[in-house]
Short mmCIF file of C-alpha atoms and ligand atoms in Angstrom, two decimals:
data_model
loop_
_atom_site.label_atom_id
_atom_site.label_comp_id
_atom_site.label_asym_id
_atom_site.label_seq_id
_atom_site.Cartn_x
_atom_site.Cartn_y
_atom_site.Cartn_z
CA UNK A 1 -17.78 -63.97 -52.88
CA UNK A 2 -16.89 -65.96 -49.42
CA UNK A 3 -18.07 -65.00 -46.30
CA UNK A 4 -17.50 -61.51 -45.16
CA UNK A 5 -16.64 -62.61 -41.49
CA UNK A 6 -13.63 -62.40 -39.18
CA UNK A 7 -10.73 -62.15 -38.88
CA UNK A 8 -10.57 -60.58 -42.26
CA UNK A 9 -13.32 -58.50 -42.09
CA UNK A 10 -14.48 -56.52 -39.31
CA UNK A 11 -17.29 -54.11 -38.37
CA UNK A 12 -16.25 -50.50 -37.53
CA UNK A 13 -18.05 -47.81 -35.00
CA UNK A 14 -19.96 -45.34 -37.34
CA UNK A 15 -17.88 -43.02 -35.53
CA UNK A 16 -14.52 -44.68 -36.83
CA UNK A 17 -15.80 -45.03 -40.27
CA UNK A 18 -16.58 -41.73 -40.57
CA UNK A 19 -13.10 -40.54 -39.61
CA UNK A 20 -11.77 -42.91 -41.77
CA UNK A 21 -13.12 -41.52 -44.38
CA UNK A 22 -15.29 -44.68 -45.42
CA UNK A 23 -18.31 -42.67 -45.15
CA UNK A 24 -19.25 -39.00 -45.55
CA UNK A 25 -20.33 -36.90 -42.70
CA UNK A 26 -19.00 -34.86 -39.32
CA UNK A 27 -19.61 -35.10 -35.80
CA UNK A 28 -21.90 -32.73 -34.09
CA UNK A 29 -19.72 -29.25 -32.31
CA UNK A 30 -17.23 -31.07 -34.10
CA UNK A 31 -15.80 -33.76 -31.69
CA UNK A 32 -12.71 -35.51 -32.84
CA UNK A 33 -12.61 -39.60 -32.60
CA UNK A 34 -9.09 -40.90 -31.12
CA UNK A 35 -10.04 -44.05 -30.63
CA UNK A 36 -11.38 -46.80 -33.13
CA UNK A 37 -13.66 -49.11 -31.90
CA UNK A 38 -13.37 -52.65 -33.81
CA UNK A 39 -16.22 -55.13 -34.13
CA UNK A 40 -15.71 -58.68 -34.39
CA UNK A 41 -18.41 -60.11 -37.17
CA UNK A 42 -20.03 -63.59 -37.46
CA UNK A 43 -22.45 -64.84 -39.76
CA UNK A 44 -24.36 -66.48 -36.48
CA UNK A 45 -23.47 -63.06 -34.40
CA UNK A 46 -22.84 -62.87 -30.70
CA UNK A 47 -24.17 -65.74 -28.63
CA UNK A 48 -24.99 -63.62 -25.70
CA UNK A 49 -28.18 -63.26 -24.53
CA UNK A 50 -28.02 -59.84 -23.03
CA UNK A 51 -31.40 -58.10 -22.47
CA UNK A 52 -30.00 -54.52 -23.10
CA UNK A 53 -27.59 -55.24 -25.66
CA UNK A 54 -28.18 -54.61 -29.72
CA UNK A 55 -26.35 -57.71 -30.35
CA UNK A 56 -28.30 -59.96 -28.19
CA UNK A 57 -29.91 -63.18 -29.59
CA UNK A 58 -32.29 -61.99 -27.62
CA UNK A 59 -33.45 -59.03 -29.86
CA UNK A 60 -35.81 -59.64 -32.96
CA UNK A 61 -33.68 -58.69 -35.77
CA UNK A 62 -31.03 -61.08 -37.28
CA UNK A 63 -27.41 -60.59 -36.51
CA UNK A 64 -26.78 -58.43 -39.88
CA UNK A 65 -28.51 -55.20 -38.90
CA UNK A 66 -27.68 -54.80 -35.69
CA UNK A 67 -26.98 -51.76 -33.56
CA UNK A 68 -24.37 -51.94 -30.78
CA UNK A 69 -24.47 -48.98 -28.50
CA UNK A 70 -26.75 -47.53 -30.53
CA UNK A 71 -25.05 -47.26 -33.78
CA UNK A 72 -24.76 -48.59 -36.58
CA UNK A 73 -21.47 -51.20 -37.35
CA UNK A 74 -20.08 -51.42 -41.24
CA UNK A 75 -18.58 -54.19 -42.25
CA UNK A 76 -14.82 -53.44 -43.76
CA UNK A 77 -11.82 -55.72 -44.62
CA UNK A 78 -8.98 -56.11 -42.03
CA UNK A 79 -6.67 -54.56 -44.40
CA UNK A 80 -8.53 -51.10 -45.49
CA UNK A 81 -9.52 -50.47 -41.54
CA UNK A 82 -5.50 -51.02 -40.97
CA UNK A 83 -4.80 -49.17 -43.91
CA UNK A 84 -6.56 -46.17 -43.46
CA UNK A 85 -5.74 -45.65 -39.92
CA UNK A 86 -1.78 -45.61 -41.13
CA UNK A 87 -3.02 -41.86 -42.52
CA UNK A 88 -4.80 -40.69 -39.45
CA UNK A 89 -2.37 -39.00 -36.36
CA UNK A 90 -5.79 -38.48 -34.71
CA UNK A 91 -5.82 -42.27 -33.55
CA UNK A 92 -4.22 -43.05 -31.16
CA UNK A 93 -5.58 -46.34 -29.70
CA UNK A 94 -7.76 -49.36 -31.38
CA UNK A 95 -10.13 -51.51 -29.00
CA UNK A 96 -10.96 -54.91 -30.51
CA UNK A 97 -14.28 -55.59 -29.03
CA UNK A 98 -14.66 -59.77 -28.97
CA UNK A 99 -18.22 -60.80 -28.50
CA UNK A 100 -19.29 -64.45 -27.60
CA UNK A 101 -18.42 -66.48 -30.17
CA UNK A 102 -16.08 -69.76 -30.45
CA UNK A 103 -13.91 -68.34 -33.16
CA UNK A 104 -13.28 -64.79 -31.12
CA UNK A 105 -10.24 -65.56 -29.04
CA UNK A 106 -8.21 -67.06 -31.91
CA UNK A 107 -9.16 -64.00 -34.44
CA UNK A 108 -8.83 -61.90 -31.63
CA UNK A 109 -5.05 -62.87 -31.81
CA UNK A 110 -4.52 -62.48 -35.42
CA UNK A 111 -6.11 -58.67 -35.39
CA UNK A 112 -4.13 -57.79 -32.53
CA UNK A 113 -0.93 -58.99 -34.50
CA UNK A 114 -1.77 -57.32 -37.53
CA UNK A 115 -2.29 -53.74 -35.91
CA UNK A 116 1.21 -54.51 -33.68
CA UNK A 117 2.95 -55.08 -36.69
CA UNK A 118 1.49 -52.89 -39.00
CA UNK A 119 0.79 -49.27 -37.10
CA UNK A 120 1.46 -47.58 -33.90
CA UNK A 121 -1.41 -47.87 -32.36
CA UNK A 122 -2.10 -48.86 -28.64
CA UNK A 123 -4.12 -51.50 -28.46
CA UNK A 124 -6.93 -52.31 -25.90
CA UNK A 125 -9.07 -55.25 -26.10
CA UNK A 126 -12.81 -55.74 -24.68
CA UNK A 127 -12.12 -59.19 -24.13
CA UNK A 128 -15.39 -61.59 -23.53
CA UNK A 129 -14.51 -63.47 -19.63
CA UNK A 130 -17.23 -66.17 -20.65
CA UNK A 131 -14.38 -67.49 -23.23
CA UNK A 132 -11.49 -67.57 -20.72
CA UNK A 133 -10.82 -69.66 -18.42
CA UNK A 134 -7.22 -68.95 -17.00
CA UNK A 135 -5.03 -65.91 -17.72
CA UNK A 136 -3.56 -67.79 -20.77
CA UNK A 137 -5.38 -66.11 -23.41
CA UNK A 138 -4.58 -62.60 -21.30
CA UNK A 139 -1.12 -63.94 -21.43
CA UNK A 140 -1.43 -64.15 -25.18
CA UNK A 141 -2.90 -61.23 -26.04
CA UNK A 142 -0.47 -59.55 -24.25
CA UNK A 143 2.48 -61.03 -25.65
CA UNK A 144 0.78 -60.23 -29.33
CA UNK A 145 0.80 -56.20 -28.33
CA UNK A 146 -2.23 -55.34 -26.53
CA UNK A 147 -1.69 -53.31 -23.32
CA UNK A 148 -4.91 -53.04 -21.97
CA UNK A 149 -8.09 -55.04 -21.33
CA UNK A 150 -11.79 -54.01 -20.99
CA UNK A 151 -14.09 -56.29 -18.85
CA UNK A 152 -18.27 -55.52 -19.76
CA UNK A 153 -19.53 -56.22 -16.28
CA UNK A 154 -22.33 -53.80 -17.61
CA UNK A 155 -24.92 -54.33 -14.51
CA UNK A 156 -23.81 -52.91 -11.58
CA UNK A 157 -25.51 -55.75 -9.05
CA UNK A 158 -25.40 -59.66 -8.96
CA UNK A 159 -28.66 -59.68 -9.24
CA UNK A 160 -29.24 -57.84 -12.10
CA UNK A 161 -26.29 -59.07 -13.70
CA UNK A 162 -27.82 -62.40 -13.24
CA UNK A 163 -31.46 -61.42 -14.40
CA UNK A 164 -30.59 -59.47 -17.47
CA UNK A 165 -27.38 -61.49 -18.89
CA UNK A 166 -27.22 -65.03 -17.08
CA UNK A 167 -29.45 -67.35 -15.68
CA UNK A 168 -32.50 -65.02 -16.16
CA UNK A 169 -32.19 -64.85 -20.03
CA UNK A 170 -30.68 -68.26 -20.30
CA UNK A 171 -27.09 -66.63 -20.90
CA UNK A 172 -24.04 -68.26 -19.95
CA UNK A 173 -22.62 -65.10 -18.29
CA UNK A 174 -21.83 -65.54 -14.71
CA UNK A 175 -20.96 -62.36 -12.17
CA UNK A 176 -18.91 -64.09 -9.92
CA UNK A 177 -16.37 -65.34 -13.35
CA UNK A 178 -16.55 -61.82 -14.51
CA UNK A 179 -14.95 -60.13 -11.41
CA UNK A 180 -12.07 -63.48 -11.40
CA UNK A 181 -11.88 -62.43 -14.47
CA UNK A 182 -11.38 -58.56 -13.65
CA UNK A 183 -8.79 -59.90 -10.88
CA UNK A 184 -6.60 -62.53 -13.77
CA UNK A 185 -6.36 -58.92 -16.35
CA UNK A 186 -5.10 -57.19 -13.19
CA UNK A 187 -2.60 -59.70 -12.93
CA UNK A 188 -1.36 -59.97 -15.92
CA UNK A 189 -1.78 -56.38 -17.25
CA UNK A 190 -1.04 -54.68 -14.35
CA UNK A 191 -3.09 -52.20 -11.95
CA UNK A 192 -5.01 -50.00 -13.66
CA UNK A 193 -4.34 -51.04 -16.87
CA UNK A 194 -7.39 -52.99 -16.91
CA UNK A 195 -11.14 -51.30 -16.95
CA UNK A 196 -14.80 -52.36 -16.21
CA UNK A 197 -17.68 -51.06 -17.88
CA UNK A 198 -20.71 -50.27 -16.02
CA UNK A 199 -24.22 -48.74 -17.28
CA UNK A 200 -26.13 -46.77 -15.26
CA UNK A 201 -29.90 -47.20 -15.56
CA UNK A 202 -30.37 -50.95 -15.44
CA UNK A 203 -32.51 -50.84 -12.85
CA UNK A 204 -29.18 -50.28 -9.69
CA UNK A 205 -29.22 -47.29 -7.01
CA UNK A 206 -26.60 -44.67 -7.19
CA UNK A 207 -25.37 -46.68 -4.36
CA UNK A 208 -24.88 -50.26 -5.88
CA UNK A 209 -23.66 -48.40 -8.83
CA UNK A 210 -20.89 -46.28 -6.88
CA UNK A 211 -19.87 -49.30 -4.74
CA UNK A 212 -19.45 -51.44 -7.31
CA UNK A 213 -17.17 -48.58 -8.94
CA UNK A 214 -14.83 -48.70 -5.76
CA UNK A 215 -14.88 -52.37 -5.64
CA UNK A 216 -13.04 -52.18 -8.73
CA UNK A 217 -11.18 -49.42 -7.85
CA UNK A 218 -9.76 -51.50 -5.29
CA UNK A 219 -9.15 -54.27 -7.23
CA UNK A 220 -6.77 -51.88 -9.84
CA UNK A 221 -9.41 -51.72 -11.97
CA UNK A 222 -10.94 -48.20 -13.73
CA UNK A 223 -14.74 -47.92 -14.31
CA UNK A 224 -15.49 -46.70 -17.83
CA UNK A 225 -19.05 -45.47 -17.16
CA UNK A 226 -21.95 -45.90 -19.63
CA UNK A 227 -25.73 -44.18 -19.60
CA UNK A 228 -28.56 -47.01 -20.28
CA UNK A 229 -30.04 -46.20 -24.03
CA UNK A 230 -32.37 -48.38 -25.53
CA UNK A 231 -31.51 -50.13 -28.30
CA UNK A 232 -34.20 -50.58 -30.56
CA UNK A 233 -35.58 -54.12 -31.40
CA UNK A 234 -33.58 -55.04 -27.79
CA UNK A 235 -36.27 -56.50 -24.88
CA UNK A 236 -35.23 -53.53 -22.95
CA UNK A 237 -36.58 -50.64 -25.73
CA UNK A 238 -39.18 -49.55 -23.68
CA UNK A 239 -37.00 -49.07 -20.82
CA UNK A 240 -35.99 -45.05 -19.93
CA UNK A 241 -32.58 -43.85 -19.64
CA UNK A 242 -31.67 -42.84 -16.29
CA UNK A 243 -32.56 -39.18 -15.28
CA UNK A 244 -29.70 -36.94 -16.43
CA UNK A 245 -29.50 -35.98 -12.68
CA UNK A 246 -28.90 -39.41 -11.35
CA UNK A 247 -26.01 -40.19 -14.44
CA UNK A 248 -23.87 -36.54 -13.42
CA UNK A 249 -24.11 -37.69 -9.70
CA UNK A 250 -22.58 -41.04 -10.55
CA UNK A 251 -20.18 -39.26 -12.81
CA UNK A 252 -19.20 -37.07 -10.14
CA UNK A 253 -18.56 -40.09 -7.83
CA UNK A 254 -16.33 -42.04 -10.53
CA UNK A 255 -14.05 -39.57 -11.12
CA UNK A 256 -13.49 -38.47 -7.10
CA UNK A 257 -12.98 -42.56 -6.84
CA UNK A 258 -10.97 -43.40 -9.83
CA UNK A 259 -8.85 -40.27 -8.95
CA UNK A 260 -8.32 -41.71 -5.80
CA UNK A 261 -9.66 -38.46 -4.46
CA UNK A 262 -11.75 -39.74 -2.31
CA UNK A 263 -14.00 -42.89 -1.72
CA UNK A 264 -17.86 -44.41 -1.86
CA UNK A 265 -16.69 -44.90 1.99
CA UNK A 266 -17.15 -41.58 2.92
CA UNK A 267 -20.19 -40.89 0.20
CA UNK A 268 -23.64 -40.27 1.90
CA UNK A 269 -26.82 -41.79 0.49
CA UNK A 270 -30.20 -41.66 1.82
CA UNK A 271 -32.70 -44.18 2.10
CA UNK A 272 -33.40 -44.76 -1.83
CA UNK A 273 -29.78 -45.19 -2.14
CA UNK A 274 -29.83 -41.38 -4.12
CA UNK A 275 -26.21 -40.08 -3.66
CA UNK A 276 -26.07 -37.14 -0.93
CA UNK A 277 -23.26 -36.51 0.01
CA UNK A 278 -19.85 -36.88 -1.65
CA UNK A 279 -17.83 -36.46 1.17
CA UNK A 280 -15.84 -33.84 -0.06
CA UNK A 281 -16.23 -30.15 -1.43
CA UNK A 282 -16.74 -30.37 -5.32
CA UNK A 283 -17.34 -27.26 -6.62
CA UNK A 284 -13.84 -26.86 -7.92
CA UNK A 285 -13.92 -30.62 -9.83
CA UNK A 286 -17.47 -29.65 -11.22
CA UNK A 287 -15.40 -26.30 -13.01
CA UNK A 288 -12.99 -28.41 -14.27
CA UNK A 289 -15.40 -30.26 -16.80
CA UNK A 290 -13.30 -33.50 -16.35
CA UNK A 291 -15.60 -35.28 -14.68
CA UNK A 292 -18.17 -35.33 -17.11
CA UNK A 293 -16.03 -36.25 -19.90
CA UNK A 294 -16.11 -40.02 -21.27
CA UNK A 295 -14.02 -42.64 -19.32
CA UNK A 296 -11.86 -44.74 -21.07
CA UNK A 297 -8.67 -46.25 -22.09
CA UNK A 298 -6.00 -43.34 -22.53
CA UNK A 299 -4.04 -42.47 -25.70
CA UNK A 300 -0.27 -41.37 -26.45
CA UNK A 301 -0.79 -38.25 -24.48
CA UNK A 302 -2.16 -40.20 -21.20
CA UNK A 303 -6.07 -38.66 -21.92
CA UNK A 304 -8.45 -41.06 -22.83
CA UNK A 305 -8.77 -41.96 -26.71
CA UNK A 306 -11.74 -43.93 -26.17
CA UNK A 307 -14.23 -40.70 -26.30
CA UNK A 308 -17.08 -42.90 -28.20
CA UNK A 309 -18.66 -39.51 -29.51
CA UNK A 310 -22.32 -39.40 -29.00
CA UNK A 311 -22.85 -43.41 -28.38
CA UNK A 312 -25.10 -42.58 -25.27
CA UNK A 313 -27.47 -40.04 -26.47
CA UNK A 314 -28.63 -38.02 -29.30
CA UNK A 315 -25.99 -35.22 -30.72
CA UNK A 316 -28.84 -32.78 -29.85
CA UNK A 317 -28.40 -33.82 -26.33
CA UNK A 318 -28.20 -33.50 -23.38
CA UNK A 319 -25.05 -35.05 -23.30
CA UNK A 320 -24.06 -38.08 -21.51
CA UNK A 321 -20.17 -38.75 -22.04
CA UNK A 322 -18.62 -35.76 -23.34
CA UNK A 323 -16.14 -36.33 -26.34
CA UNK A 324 -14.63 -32.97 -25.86
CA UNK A 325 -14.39 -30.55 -22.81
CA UNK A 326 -17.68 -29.43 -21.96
CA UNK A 327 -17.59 -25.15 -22.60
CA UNK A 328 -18.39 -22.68 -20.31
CA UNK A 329 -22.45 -23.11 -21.35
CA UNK A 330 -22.23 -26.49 -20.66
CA UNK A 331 -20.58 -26.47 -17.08
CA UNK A 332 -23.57 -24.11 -16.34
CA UNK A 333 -26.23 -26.87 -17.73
CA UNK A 334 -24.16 -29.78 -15.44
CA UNK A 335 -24.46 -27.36 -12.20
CA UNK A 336 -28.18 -27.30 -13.03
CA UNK A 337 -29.02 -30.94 -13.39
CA UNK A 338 -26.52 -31.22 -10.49
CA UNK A 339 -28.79 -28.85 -8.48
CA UNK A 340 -25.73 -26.97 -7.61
CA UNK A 341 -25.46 -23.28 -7.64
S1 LIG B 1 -12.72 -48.02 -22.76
FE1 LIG B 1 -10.99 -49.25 -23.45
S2 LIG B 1 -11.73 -51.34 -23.44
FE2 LIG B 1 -13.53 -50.02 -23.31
S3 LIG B 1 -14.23 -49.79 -25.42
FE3 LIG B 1 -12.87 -48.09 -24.96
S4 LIG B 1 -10.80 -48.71 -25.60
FE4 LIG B 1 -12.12 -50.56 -25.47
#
């Protein structure tokens, strides 16, 4: 048998295989996937260094075995992935996430191609900036059908961004390319059709974190927000998760800044850099449960399809990202780690 690598084969979320129907099994209270997160897979793996990541060179195992936000990735052909997601109306959108690896842009191409011509997906891609060096390749992958890009800026600070994926680990990420980066998708794809990822926990303040949420706000560019978890076998599995507190607060933040309901300008934080004061009354967007929910690309009906079920946190909880509308029984748990009455 050859090689099972990419672009014919790719590795799946756990989540996406298991609405699929590749493997057996449901999601906790029953959250629904709508969007299928895609995997490229090498034989040699990613060539980042990231110290959080599951993927890292960095981490102990080999590249077969890995977890990527904390899951588990099967390896499927091109063709059954495409296949099966022909019979599922619940998809609406397919992310193709590249990795750092010579042959990603190219495959990148082909898979975008293949799920253009073959379903009716929309297609986002999580493209890799260390690969790309002028908006080309954004040009490209337009052109093929994707309509929106994510950008894994991941650490909220230079510093840290530089400590824990570039010159501190010997990585060839670099902050300052990953923001021209942010500013060529914006260009190409349009504002706001183009989102950053950010994890909270990596060591930032609620106040680096939020500022760097309405710098790319104000760039045209949506934060899709993460909670730290360690990955196991990573250099950062000792490291905590952030309080539960501290991730609803930042929550609370993106949504008043990506709704353009407000802005970090007229936040309050004290000394620590703890968020104080949002600026605004937000009772009312607490009771709405939105804010809470996972951030992400959006589907056919304009709400996000990338809802990642349960890829911060264990199903038993608390949860991070919600996948569905948190209930009446969870607004009441939010208030609480909010401190809110
Ligand atoms: S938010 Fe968008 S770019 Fe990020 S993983 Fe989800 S679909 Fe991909």
């Amino acid at each position: 048998m050859g090689q099972r690598i990419s672009p014919e084969y790719i590795q799946t979320s756990l989540a996406a295989s298991l609405t699929l129907g590749l493997q057996q099994g449901s999601f906790h209270r029953n959250a629904k996937l709508k969007g299928l997160n895609l995997l490229l897979h090498y034989e040699e793996g990613c060539l980042g260094r990231c110290h959080f990541c599951g993927l890292s060179r960095s981490r102990r195992e080999g590249p077969r075995g890995k977890t990527f936000i904390r899951v588990d990735w099967p390896i499927y052909t091109l063709r059954e992935i495409i296949e099966k997601s022909k019979m599922k109306d619940q998809i609406h959108r397919v992310c193709i996430s590249m990795i750092t690896h010579a042959k990603a842009l190219e495959d990148t191409l082909y898979i975008i191609q293949r799920f253009k011509e073959e379903t009716n997906l929309s297609i986002s891609v999580l493209i890799t900036p260390t690969l790309i060096h002028n908006d080309s390749p954004l040009e490209a992958m337009k052109k093929a059908g994707a309509d929106r890009v994510g950008i894994a800026i991941d650490a909220a600070t230079l510093e840290l961004f530089d400590r824990l994926r570039g010159k501190g680990v010997e990585g060839s990420h670099r902050w300052e390319h990953y923001w021209d980066v942010v500013r060529m998708a914006v260009g190409v794809f349009g504002k706001f059709h183009v989102g950053i990822h950010l994890i909270v926990g990596l060591g930032e303040t609620e106040r680096e974190m939020v500022e760097t949420i309405q710098k790319g706000q104000e760039m045209g560019a949506y934060t899709h927000l993460f909670s730290f978890y360690p990955e196991k076998g990573s250099p950062m599995e000792n490291h905590s998760p952030p309080p539960i507190r501290q991730y609803r607060r930042v929550q609370l933040a993106r949504w008043i800044i990506n709704e353009a309901l407000g802005s970090a300008h007229q936040m309050k934080f004290d000394e620590t850099g703890r968020l104080v004061d949002f600026g605004m009354e937000v009772s009312l967007l607490i009771q709405t449960g939105e804010p809470f929910m996972t951030s992400g690309c959006p589907g056919r009906d304009g709400k996000v399809a990338c809802n990642r079920p349960y890829g911060n946190e264990r199903p038993s909880g608390p949860i991070r990202n919600f996948p569905f509308m948190p209930e009446p029984q969870d607004l009441e748990e939010i208030k609480n780690q909010l401190g809110i009455e």
